[in-house]
Amino acid sequence: MESLAAIAVASGVVLLVAITAFVALCVVEVLWDEYEAWQERRRARIEAELDAKSEQLRQTILSLADDLAADHDEASKALTRAMFLTTGRTDLPRS
């Protein structure tokens, strides 16, 4: 009888360990899935921030290019006027 009781206790302990391991495995699996989902949301958020910053920089570059083009036009007109004035011609070029 004692051996049957010992076997029953041992079987109970083994069963308890197996159930505990299974539950722990399920919990780890759920936590891992949540971690991966969090990483994906984080990656998407960072990509969105980078896209927004990229668009902002693109707009800044285009604005600077427009400013440079305007400055180029002004400098070209001023240079042409100076050339006409230094050559002694009295008729100014059309603006």
mmCIF file of N, CA and C in Angstrom:
data_model
loop_
_atom_site.group_PDB
_atom_site.id
_atom_site.type_symbol
_atom_site.label_atom_id
_atom_site.label_comp_id
_atom_site.label_asym_id
_atom_site.label_seq_id
_atom_site.Cartn_x
_atom_site.Cartn_y
_atom_site.Cartn_z
ATOM 1 N N MET A 1 0.785 -1.188 0.000
ATOM 2 C CA MET A 1 0.000 0.000 0.000
ATOM 3 C C MET A 1 0.837 1.266 0.000
ATOM 4 N N GLU A 2 1.912 1.195 0.738
ATOM 5 C CA GLU A 2 2.779 2.372 0.772
ATOM 6 C C GLU A 2 3.353 2.683 -0.603
ATOM 7 N N SER A 3 3.678 1.687 -1.368
ATOM 8 C CA SER A 3 4.243 1.931 -2.694
ATOM 9 C C SER A 3 3.200 2.531 -3.618
ATOM 10 N N LEU A 4 1.937 2.103 -3.469
ATOM 11 C CA LEU A 4 0.877 2.699 -4.272
ATOM 12 C C LEU A 4 0.695 4.170 -3.917
ATOM 13 N N ALA A 5 0.761 4.507 -2.653
ATOM 14 C CA ALA A 5 0.636 5.885 -2.216
ATOM 15 C C ALA A 5 1.814 6.712 -2.729
ATOM 16 N N ALA A 6 3.006 6.148 -2.689
ATOM 17 C CA ALA A 6 4.186 6.855 -3.186
ATOM 18 C C ALA A 6 4.079 7.072 -4.691
ATOM 19 N N ILE A 7 3.587 6.067 -5.403
ATOM 20 C CA ILE A 7 3.416 6.204 -6.853
ATOM 21 C C ILE A 7 2.347 7.256 -7.145
ATOM 22 N N ALA A 8 1.277 7.268 -6.361
ATOM 23 C CA ALA A 8 0.209 8.248 -6.562
ATOM 24 C C ALA A 8 0.718 9.661 -6.301
ATOM 25 N N VAL A 9 1.500 9.820 -5.236
ATOM 26 C CA VAL A 9 2.070 11.138 -4.936
ATOM 27 C C VAL A 9 3.030 11.562 -6.038
ATOM 28 N N ALA A 10 3.881 10.644 -6.472
ATOM 29 C CA ALA A 10 4.837 10.952 -7.539
ATOM 30 C C ALA A 10 4.096 11.304 -8.824
ATOM 31 N N SER A 11 3.043 10.558 -9.141
ATOM 32 C CA SER A 11 2.247 10.842 -10.351
ATOM 33 C C SER A 11 1.581 12.207 -10.228
ATOM 34 N N GLY A 12 1.080 12.502 -9.039
ATOM 35 C CA GLY A 12 0.461 13.805 -8.822
ATOM 36 C C GLY A 12 1.454 14.938 -8.997
ATOM 37 N N VAL A 13 2.654 14.769 -8.479
ATOM 38 C CA VAL A 13 3.698 15.792 -8.616
ATOM 39 C C VAL A 13 4.090 15.953 -10.071
ATOM 40 N N VAL A 14 4.261 14.846 -10.778
ATOM 41 C CA VAL A 14 4.628 14.903 -12.200
ATOM 42 C C VAL A 14 3.525 15.595 -12.989
ATOM 43 N N LEU A 15 2.262 15.241 -12.690
ATOM 44 C CA LEU A 15 1.144 15.874 -13.380
ATOM 45 C C LEU A 15 1.087 17.371 -13.074
ATOM 46 N N LEU A 16 1.298 17.740 -11.830
ATOM 47 C CA LEU A 16 1.303 19.146 -11.440
ATOM 48 C C LEU A 16 2.425 19.910 -12.145
ATOM 49 N N VAL A 17 3.601 19.315 -12.224
ATOM 50 C CA VAL A 17 4.733 19.942 -12.924
ATOM 51 C C VAL A 17 4.428 20.089 -14.405
ATOM 52 N N ALA A 18 3.823 19.062 -15.004
ATOM 53 C CA ALA A 18 3.491 19.115 -16.427
ATOM 54 C C ALA A 18 2.465 20.212 -16.704
ATOM 55 N N ILE A 19 1.434 20.310 -15.862
ATOM 56 C CA ILE A 19 0.410 21.346 -16.042
ATOM 57 C C ILE A 19 1.019 22.727 -15.841
ATOM 58 N N THR A 20 1.869 22.869 -14.831
ATOM 59 C CA THR A 20 2.531 24.146 -14.575
ATOM 60 C C THR A 20 3.417 24.547 -15.760
ATOM 61 N N ALA A 21 4.150 23.581 -16.309
ATOM 62 C CA ALA A 21 5.010 23.862 -17.461
ATOM 63 C C ALA A 21 4.174 24.267 -18.664
ATOM 64 N N PHE A 22 3.039 23.602 -18.873
ATOM 65 C CA PHE A 22 2.167 23.932 -19.994
ATOM 66 C C PHE A 22 1.596 25.344 -19.847
ATOM 67 N N VAL A 23 1.133 25.675 -18.652
ATOM 68 C CA VAL A 23 0.592 27.017 -18.406
ATOM 69 C C VAL A 23 1.688 28.065 -18.587
ATOM 70 N N ALA A 24 2.883 27.775 -18.077
ATOM 71 C CA ALA A 24 3.997 28.717 -18.234
ATOM 72 C C ALA A 24 4.333 28.903 -19.707
ATOM 73 N N LEU A 25 4.314 27.823 -20.476
ATOM 74 C CA LEU A 25 4.586 27.906 -21.908
ATOM 75 C C LEU A 25 3.529 28.761 -22.609
ATOM 76 N N CYS A 26 2.266 28.587 -22.237
ATOM 77 C CA CYS A 26 1.189 29.394 -22.828
ATOM 78 C C CYS A 26 1.373 30.872 -22.484
ATOM 79 N N VAL A 27 1.712 31.167 -21.244
ATOM 80 C CA VAL A 27 1.922 32.557 -20.821
ATOM 81 C C VAL A 27 3.098 33.172 -21.579
ATOM 82 N N VAL A 28 4.179 32.423 -21.705
ATOM 83 C CA VAL A 28 5.348 32.921 -22.442
ATOM 84 C C VAL A 28 4.983 33.177 -23.903
ATOM 85 N N GLU A 29 4.191 32.288 -24.498
ATOM 86 C CA GLU A 29 3.782 32.465 -25.892
ATOM 87 C C GLU A 29 2.946 33.733 -26.059
ATOM 88 N N VAL A 30 2.009 33.969 -25.157
ATOM 89 C CA VAL A 30 1.175 35.175 -25.225
ATOM 90 C C VAL A 30 2.039 36.425 -25.030
ATOM 91 N N LEU A 31 2.944 36.386 -24.071
ATOM 92 C CA LEU A 31 3.825 37.535 -23.844
ATOM 93 C C LEU A 31 4.719 37.793 -25.042
ATOM 94 N N TRP A 32 5.213 36.740 -25.665
ATOM 95 C CA TRP A 32 6.064 36.901 -26.851
ATOM 96 C C TRP A 32 5.278 37.540 -27.993
ATOM 97 N N ASP A 33 4.030 37.098 -28.196
ATOM 98 C CA ASP A 33 3.202 37.691 -29.242
ATOM 99 C C ASP A 33 2.946 39.165 -28.967
ATOM 100 N N GLU A 34 2.691 39.519 -27.720
ATOM 101 C CA GLU A 34 2.482 40.922 -27.355
ATOM 102 C C GLU A 34 3.745 41.737 -27.581
ATOM 103 N N TYR A 35 4.887 41.158 -27.259
ATOM 104 C CA TYR A 35 6.168 41.848 -27.477
ATOM 105 C C TYR A 35 6.381 42.110 -28.966
ATOM 106 N N GLU A 36 6.114 41.113 -29.805
ATOM 107 C CA GLU A 36 6.278 41.293 -31.246
ATOM 108 C C GLU A 36 5.316 42.349 -31.785
ATOM 109 N N ALA A 37 4.071 42.349 -31.275
ATOM 110 C CA ALA A 37 3.106 43.363 -31.709
ATOM 111 C C ALA A 37 3.572 44.753 -31.280
ATOM 112 N N TRP A 38 4.105 44.864 -30.080
ATOM 113 C CA TRP A 38 4.618 46.147 -29.585
ATOM 114 C C TRP A 38 5.778 46.621 -30.463
ATOM 115 N N GLN A 39 6.686 45.680 -30.797
ATOM 116 C CA GLN A 39 7.824 46.036 -31.662
ATOM 117 C C GLN A 39 7.329 46.527 -33.019
ATOM 118 N N GLU A 40 6.311 45.874 -33.577
ATOM 119 C CA GLU A 40 5.780 46.271 -34.883
ATOM 120 C C GLU A 40 5.132 47.655 -34.806
ATOM 121 N N ARG A 41 4.371 47.920 -33.742
ATOM 122 C CA ARG A 41 3.777 49.252 -33.571
ATOM 123 C C ARG A 41 4.861 50.311 -33.417
ATOM 124 N N ARG A 42 5.898 49.983 -32.672
ATOM 125 C CA ARG A 42 7.015 50.918 -32.472
ATOM 126 C C ARG A 42 7.715 51.203 -33.799
ATOM 127 N N ARG A 43 7.957 50.149 -34.580
ATOM 128 C CA ARG A 43 8.607 50.304 -35.884
ATOM 129 C C ARG A 43 7.744 51.172 -36.804
ATOM 130 N N ALA A 44 6.435 50.931 -36.807
ATOM 131 C CA ALA A 44 5.530 51.719 -37.646
ATOM 132 C C ALA A 44 5.518 53.182 -37.202
ATOM 133 N N ARG A 45 5.531 53.426 -35.891
ATOM 134 C CA ARG A 45 5.535 54.800 -35.378
ATOM 135 C C ARG A 45 6.828 55.518 -35.787
ATOM 136 N N ILE A 46 7.957 54.830 -35.666
ATOM 137 C CA ILE A 46 9.243 55.440 -36.033
ATOM 138 C C ILE A 46 9.281 55.728 -37.534
ATOM 139 N N GLU A 47 8.773 54.789 -38.349
ATOM 140 C CA GLU A 47 8.747 55.018 -39.796
ATOM 141 C C GLU A 47 7.862 56.210 -40.145
ATOM 142 N N ALA A 48 6.725 56.347 -39.447
ATOM 143 C CA ALA A 48 5.843 57.489 -39.698
ATOM 144 C C ALA A 48 6.537 58.797 -39.324
ATOM 145 N N GLU A 49 7.254 58.792 -38.208
ATOM 146 C CA GLU A 49 7.994 59.990 -37.808
ATOM 147 C C GLU A 49 9.077 60.326 -38.826
ATOM 148 N N LEU A 50 9.770 59.306 -39.318
ATOM 149 C CA LEU A 50 10.805 59.540 -40.324
ATOM 150 C C LEU A 50 10.209 60.058 -41.627
ATOM 151 N N ASP A 51 9.054 59.515 -42.021
ATOM 152 C CA ASP A 51 8.390 60.006 -43.232
ATOM 153 C C ASP A 51 7.981 61.468 -43.079
ATOM 154 N N ALA A 52 7.452 61.805 -41.918
ATOM 155 C CA ALA A 52 7.042 63.191 -41.681
ATOM 156 C C ALA A 52 8.255 64.122 -41.706
ATOM 157 N N LYS A 53 9.342 63.710 -41.057
ATOM 158 C CA LYS A 53 10.559 64.526 -41.039
ATOM 159 C C LYS A 53 11.133 64.651 -42.447
ATOM 160 N N SER A 54 11.100 63.566 -43.199
ATOM 161 C CA SER A 54 11.590 63.593 -44.577
ATOM 162 C C SER A 54 10.791 64.586 -45.419
ATOM 163 N N GLU A 55 9.470 64.577 -45.271
ATOM 164 C CA GLU A 55 8.631 65.515 -46.015
ATOM 165 C C GLU A 55 8.914 66.955 -45.588
ATOM 166 N N GLN A 56 9.113 67.153 -44.285
ATOM 167 C CA GLN A 56 9.432 68.500 -43.793
ATOM 168 C C GLN A 56 10.758 68.980 -44.386
ATOM 169 N N LEU A 57 11.765 68.118 -44.401
ATOM 170 C CA LEU A 57 13.064 68.498 -44.970
ATOM 171 C C LEU A 57 12.951 68.744 -46.474
ATOM 172 N N ARG A 58 12.131 67.938 -47.148
ATOM 173 C CA ARG A 58 11.926 68.119 -48.584
ATOM 174 C C ARG A 58 11.320 69.497 -48.852
ATOM 175 N N GLN A 59 10.315 69.876 -48.060
ATOM 176 C CA GLN A 59 9.693 71.182 -48.233
ATOM 177 C C GLN A 59 10.691 72.300 -47.946
ATOM 178 N N THR A 60 11.536 72.114 -46.942
ATOM 179 C CA THR A 60 12.559 73.111 -46.623
ATOM 180 C C THR A 60 13.540 73.262 -47.781
ATOM 181 N N ILE A 61 13.953 72.140 -48.352
ATOM 182 C CA ILE A 61 14.893 72.182 -49.483
ATOM 183 C C ILE A 61 14.262 72.890 -50.674
ATOM 184 N N LEU A 62 12.992 72.575 -50.958
ATOM 185 C CA LEU A 62 12.323 73.239 -52.083
ATOM 186 C C LEU A 62 12.170 74.740 -51.830
ATOM 187 N N SER A 63 11.889 75.116 -50.597
ATOM 188 C CA SER A 63 11.779 76.532 -50.257
ATOM 189 C C SER A 63 13.124 77.241 -50.428
ATOM 190 N N LEU A 64 14.188 76.594 -49.970
ATOM 191 C CA LEU A 64 15.524 77.181 -50.141
ATOM 192 C C LEU A 64 15.894 77.289 -51.615
ATOM 193 N N ALA A 65 15.509 76.311 -52.407
ATOM 194 C CA ALA A 65 15.795 76.366 -53.841
ATOM 195 C C ALA A 65 15.047 77.527 -54.486
ATOM 196 N N ASP A 66 13.793 77.727 -54.083
ATOM 197 C CA ASP A 66 13.045 78.879 -54.613
ATOM 198 C C ASP A 66 13.703 80.196 -54.209
ATOM 199 N N ASP A 67 14.149 80.278 -52.959
ATOM 200 C CA ASP A 67 14.831 81.491 -52.492
ATOM 201 C C ASP A 67 16.117 81.732 -53.283
ATOM 202 N N LEU A 68 16.873 80.674 -53.515
ATOM 203 C CA LEU A 68 18.110 80.813 -54.300
ATOM 204 C C LEU A 68 17.806 81.247 -55.727
ATOM 205 N N ALA A 69 16.752 80.712 -56.312
ATOM 206 C CA ALA A 69 16.386 81.102 -57.677
ATOM 207 C C ALA A 69 16.000 82.579 -57.718
ATOM 208 N N ALA A 70 15.257 83.025 -56.718
ATOM 209 C CA ALA A 70 14.880 84.442 -56.667
ATOM 210 C C ALA A 70 16.115 85.318 -56.486
ATOM 211 N N ASP A 71 17.025 84.905 -55.599
ATOM 212 C CA ASP A 71 18.262 85.659 -55.397
ATOM 213 C C ASP A 71 19.089 85.680 -56.679
ATOM 214 N N HIS A 72 19.096 84.563 -57.413
ATOM 215 C CA HIS A 72 19.839 84.497 -58.667
ATOM 216 C C HIS A 72 19.262 85.486 -59.668
ATOM 217 N N ASP A 73 17.940 85.554 -59.754
ATOM 218 C CA ASP A 73 17.302 86.494 -60.679
ATOM 219 C C ASP A 73 17.635 87.935 -60.307
ATOM 220 N N GLU A 74 17.568 88.258 -59.027
ATOM 221 C CA GLU A 74 17.891 89.612 -58.570
ATOM 222 C C GLU A 74 19.346 89.950 -58.875
ATOM 223 N N ALA A 75 20.252 89.029 -58.596
ATOM 224 C CA ALA A 75 21.673 89.275 -58.849
ATOM 225 C C ALA A 75 21.939 89.433 -60.341
ATOM 226 N N SER A 76 21.260 88.640 -61.146
ATOM 227 C CA SER A 76 21.446 88.732 -62.597
ATOM 228 C C SER A 76 20.973 90.088 -63.108
ATOM 229 N N LYS A 77 19.823 90.549 -62.610
ATOM 230 C CA LYS A 77 19.324 91.872 -63.023
ATOM 231 C C LYS A 77 20.277 92.982 -62.578
ATOM 232 N N ALA A 78 20.767 92.877 -61.347
ATOM 233 C CA ALA A 78 21.687 93.898 -60.839
ATOM 234 C C ALA A 78 22.986 93.892 -61.641
ATOM 235 N N LEU A 79 23.479 92.737 -61.989
ATOM 236 C CA LEU A 79 24.703 92.641 -62.775
ATOM 237 C C LEU A 79 24.498 93.227 -64.173
ATOM 238 N N THR A 80 23.362 92.961 -64.758
ATOM 239 C CA THR A 80 23.082 93.510 -66.094
ATOM 240 C C THR A 80 22.983 95.031 -66.031
ATOM 241 N N ARG A 81 22.296 95.541 -65.019
ATOM 242 C CA ARG A 81 22.208 97.002 -64.863
ATOM 243 C C ARG A 81 23.595 97.616 -64.676
ATOM 244 N N ALA A 82 24.418 96.985 -63.835
ATOM 245 C CA ALA A 82 25.772 97.499 -63.600
ATOM 246 C C ALA A 82 26.585 97.465 -64.888
ATOM 247 N N MET A 83 26.420 96.439 -65.685
ATOM 248 C CA MET A 83 27.147 96.345 -66.946
ATOM 249 C C MET A 83 26.743 97.480 -67.893
ATOM 250 N N PHE A 84 25.458 97.732 -67.969
ATOM 251 C CA PHE A 84 25.009 98.827 -68.836
ATOM 252 C C PHE A 84 25.498 100.172 -68.328
ATOM 253 N N LEU A 85 25.503 100.357 -67.012
ATOM 254 C CA LEU A 85 25.958 101.629 -66.461
ATOM 255 C C LEU A 85 27.456 101.812 -66.658
ATOM 256 N N THR A 86 28.246 100.746 -66.556
ATOM 257 C CA THR A 86 29.692 100.884 -66.718
ATOM 258 C C THR A 86 30.098 101.026 -68.171
ATOM 259 N N THR A 87 29.275 100.566 -69.084
ATOM 260 C CA THR A 87 29.630 100.712 -70.503
ATOM 261 C C THR A 87 29.210 102.065 -71.041
ATOM 262 N N GLY A 88 28.454 102.814 -70.245
ATOM 263 C CA GLY A 88 28.076 104.150 -70.677
ATOM 264 C C GLY A 88 26.782 104.192 -71.477
ATOM 265 N N ARG A 89 26.138 103.077 -71.618
ATOM 266 C CA ARG A 89 24.868 103.093 -72.351
ATOM 267 C C ARG A 89 23.787 103.684 -71.465
ATOM 268 N N THR A 90 22.915 104.440 -72.061
ATOM 269 C CA THR A 90 21.895 105.122 -71.272
ATOM 270 C C THR A 90 20.588 104.348 -71.216
ATOM 271 N N ASP A 91 20.368 103.476 -72.165
ATOM 272 C CA ASP A 91 19.122 102.729 -72.140
ATOM 273 C C ASP A 91 19.286 101.499 -71.239
ATOM 274 N N LEU A 92 18.448 101.430 -70.241
ATOM 275 C CA LEU A 92 18.510 100.309 -69.302
ATOM 276 C C LEU A 92 17.780 99.111 -69.890
ATOM 277 N N PRO A 93 18.211 97.955 -69.552
ATOM 278 C CA PRO A 93 17.533 96.757 -70.080
ATOM 279 C C PRO A 93 16.133 96.644 -69.482
ATOM 280 N N ARG A 94 15.299 95.908 -70.184
ATOM 281 C CA ARG A 94 13.943 95.677 -69.692
ATOM 282 C C ARG A 94 14.005 94.781 -68.465
ATOM 283 N N SER A 95 13.168 95.066 -67.497
ATOM 284 C CA SER A 95 13.139 94.279 -66.270
ATOM 285 C C SER A 95 12.205 93.116 -66.426
#
